[in-house]
Amino acid sequence: MIQQNTSRKTIIVEIVALIVLALFFFMSVQRGSPPNNEADIAAPPFVPPVYGVYGNERFVTLPFLIEETASQGVLSEEQKHRVNEFKKNVLARAVSQIPFDDSEKDIILASISTSSKIVEDGFVVADQNILQFTENELRLIKEKLQK
């Protein structure tokens, strides 16, 4: 009779331990997974180029990122406006008295190149294929890059 109680107690303890382990496993799996509403992580929002201001001069501080579809030549009105604003700022810097700093040179060199660009999260660095600087504008920019 004593042995029967001992084995029942042992079985009950083992069942309770198994339940505790199952709950622990379930809780740890739940903590590691995102909530149901956030299962799909959305693409990061578009970050337009940033221009630093020094006196009346505007410095190009980030490359101009544009949606990958624009690299195929299809631009919305908003994209055309952003392209024109970026071009205007690059050209304003090209005619200013202040030379390009190293980071600006890198950004502008990428902007006037026609080599293929890396696409990341649906965005690509806008280059000459998208910006379409004229020959005179390119000459002006390249002269400024050499200073």
Short mmCIF file of C-alpha atoms in Angstrom, two decimals:
data_model
loop_
_atom_site.label_atom_id
_atom_site.label_comp_id
_atom_site.label_asym_id
_atom_site.label_seq_id
_atom_site.Cartn_x
_atom_site.Cartn_y
_atom_site.Cartn_z
CA MET A 1 0.00 0.00 0.00
CA ILE A 2 2.80 2.42 0.81
CA GLN A 3 4.48 1.61 -2.47
CA GLN A 4 1.27 2.43 -4.40
CA ASN A 5 1.08 5.91 -2.81
CA THR A 6 4.72 6.52 -3.57
CA SER A 7 4.30 5.62 -7.22
CA ARG A 8 1.12 7.75 -7.47
CA LYS A 9 3.00 10.68 -5.91
CA THR A 10 5.87 10.10 -8.30
CA ILE A 11 3.51 10.00 -11.27
CA ILE A 12 1.74 13.18 -10.13
CA VAL A 13 5.07 14.98 -9.62
CA GLU A 14 6.24 13.86 -13.06
CA ILE A 15 2.99 15.04 -14.69
CA VAL A 16 3.22 18.42 -12.94
CA ALA A 17 6.87 18.74 -14.00
CA LEU A 18 5.92 17.86 -17.58
CA ILE A 19 3.14 20.48 -17.57
CA VAL A 20 5.55 23.11 -16.20
CA LEU A 21 8.11 22.25 -18.90
CA ALA A 22 5.43 22.41 -21.61
CA LEU A 23 4.26 25.83 -20.34
CA PHE A 24 7.86 27.09 -20.21
CA PHE A 25 8.47 25.92 -23.79
CA PHE A 26 5.20 27.47 -25.01
CA MET A 27 5.99 30.80 -23.31
CA SER A 28 9.52 30.95 -24.72
CA VAL A 29 8.26 30.27 -28.26
CA GLN A 30 5.60 32.97 -27.91
CA ARG A 31 8.15 35.58 -26.77
CA GLY A 32 10.35 34.89 -29.77
CA SER A 33 7.63 35.39 -32.39
CA PRO A 34 6.26 38.82 -33.41
CA PRO A 35 2.70 39.78 -32.51
CA ASN A 36 0.08 38.78 -35.09
CA ASN A 37 -0.32 42.33 -36.41
CA GLU A 38 3.41 42.72 -37.00
CA ALA A 39 4.13 39.38 -38.66
CA ASP A 40 5.24 41.08 -41.86
CA ILE A 41 7.80 43.80 -41.38
CA ALA A 42 7.03 46.73 -43.64
CA ALA A 43 9.69 48.27 -45.85
CA PRO A 44 11.43 51.24 -44.28
CA PRO A 45 9.95 54.59 -45.22
CA PHE A 46 11.53 56.58 -48.04
CA VAL A 47 14.31 58.85 -46.80
CA PRO A 48 14.78 61.84 -49.09
CA PRO A 49 18.21 63.43 -49.46
CA VAL A 50 19.21 65.79 -46.68
CA TYR A 51 20.86 69.12 -47.30
CA GLY A 52 22.98 70.80 -44.66
CA VAL A 53 22.99 74.57 -44.66
CA TYR A 54 26.11 76.67 -44.15
CA GLY A 55 25.32 80.34 -44.61
CA ASN A 56 23.58 80.47 -47.96
CA GLU A 57 25.25 77.30 -49.26
CA ARG A 58 23.48 73.95 -49.23
CA PHE A 59 25.59 70.82 -48.87
CA VAL A 60 24.58 67.44 -50.28
CA THR A 61 24.88 65.09 -47.30
CA LEU A 62 23.05 61.93 -48.42
CA PRO A 63 22.70 60.23 -51.80
CA PHE A 64 19.39 60.67 -53.57
CA LEU A 65 17.49 57.40 -53.22
CA ILE A 66 14.58 56.71 -55.51
CA GLU A 67 12.23 53.79 -56.03
CA GLU A 68 13.67 51.06 -58.25
CA THR A 69 10.87 51.48 -60.80
CA ALA A 70 12.25 54.95 -61.59
CA SER A 71 15.45 53.35 -62.91
CA GLN A 72 13.35 52.01 -65.78
CA GLY A 73 12.50 55.57 -66.83
CA VAL A 74 8.99 55.75 -65.37
CA LEU A 75 8.79 58.74 -63.02
CA SER A 76 5.73 60.00 -61.20
CA GLU A 77 5.19 63.76 -60.87
CA GLU A 78 6.42 63.61 -57.26
CA GLN A 79 9.56 61.76 -58.32
CA LYS A 80 10.20 64.27 -61.11
CA HIS A 81 9.90 67.08 -58.57
CA ARG A 82 12.35 65.37 -56.17
CA VAL A 83 14.79 64.73 -59.05
CA ASN A 84 14.64 68.40 -60.07
CA GLU A 85 15.21 69.55 -56.47
CA PHE A 86 18.24 67.30 -56.11
CA LYS A 87 19.67 68.45 -59.44
CA LYS A 88 19.11 72.08 -58.47
CA ASN A 89 21.02 71.60 -55.20
CA VAL A 90 23.91 69.77 -56.88
CA LEU A 91 24.19 72.49 -59.52
CA ALA A 92 24.01 75.22 -56.87
CA ARG A 93 26.92 73.55 -55.08
CA ALA A 94 28.81 73.22 -58.36
CA VAL A 95 28.75 77.00 -58.91
CA SER A 96 29.34 77.97 -55.27
CA GLN A 97 32.69 79.21 -53.98
CA ILE A 98 32.97 76.43 -51.38
CA PRO A 99 34.65 73.25 -52.69
CA PHE A 100 32.95 69.88 -52.34
CA ASP A 101 33.96 67.94 -49.24
CA ASP A 102 34.93 64.27 -49.57
CA SER A 103 31.49 62.86 -48.74
CA GLU A 104 29.85 65.22 -51.23
CA LYS A 105 32.31 64.13 -53.90
CA ASP A 106 31.41 60.47 -53.32
CA ILE A 107 27.68 61.21 -53.48
CA ILE A 108 27.98 63.37 -56.59
CA LEU A 109 30.26 60.88 -58.36
CA ALA A 110 27.62 58.19 -57.78
CA SER A 111 24.94 60.59 -59.02
CA ILE A 112 26.67 61.34 -62.33
CA SER A 113 27.79 57.78 -63.08
CA THR A 114 25.91 55.39 -65.34
CA SER A 115 27.15 52.12 -63.86
CA SER A 116 24.63 49.74 -62.34
CA LYS A 117 23.65 50.48 -58.77
CA ILE A 118 22.81 48.23 -55.86
CA VAL A 119 19.08 47.95 -55.17
CA GLU A 120 18.22 47.75 -51.50
CA ASP A 121 14.69 47.45 -50.12
CA GLY A 122 13.26 48.62 -53.45
CA PHE A 123 15.38 51.78 -53.63
CA VAL A 124 18.36 52.66 -55.79
CA VAL A 125 20.76 55.61 -55.81
CA ALA A 126 19.60 58.00 -58.53
CA ASP A 127 22.30 58.28 -61.18
CA GLN A 128 22.79 59.99 -64.54
CA ASN A 129 20.26 57.61 -66.11
CA ILE A 130 17.58 59.11 -63.85
CA LEU A 131 18.92 62.62 -63.18
CA GLN A 132 19.86 63.31 -66.82
CA PHE A 133 22.25 66.22 -66.32
CA THR A 134 23.02 68.02 -69.61
CA GLU A 135 26.53 67.95 -71.06
CA ASN A 136 27.15 71.51 -69.83
CA GLU A 137 25.90 70.63 -66.33
CA LEU A 138 28.12 67.53 -66.25
CA ARG A 139 31.13 69.58 -67.38
CA LEU A 140 30.45 72.15 -64.63
CA ILE A 141 30.10 69.43 -61.97
CA LYS A 142 33.23 67.58 -63.10
CA GLU A 143 35.28 70.80 -63.05
CA LYS A 144 34.13 71.48 -59.50
CA LEU A 145 34.96 67.89 -58.47
CA GLN A 146 38.56 68.43 -59.58
CA LYS A 147 39.06 71.48 -57.33
#
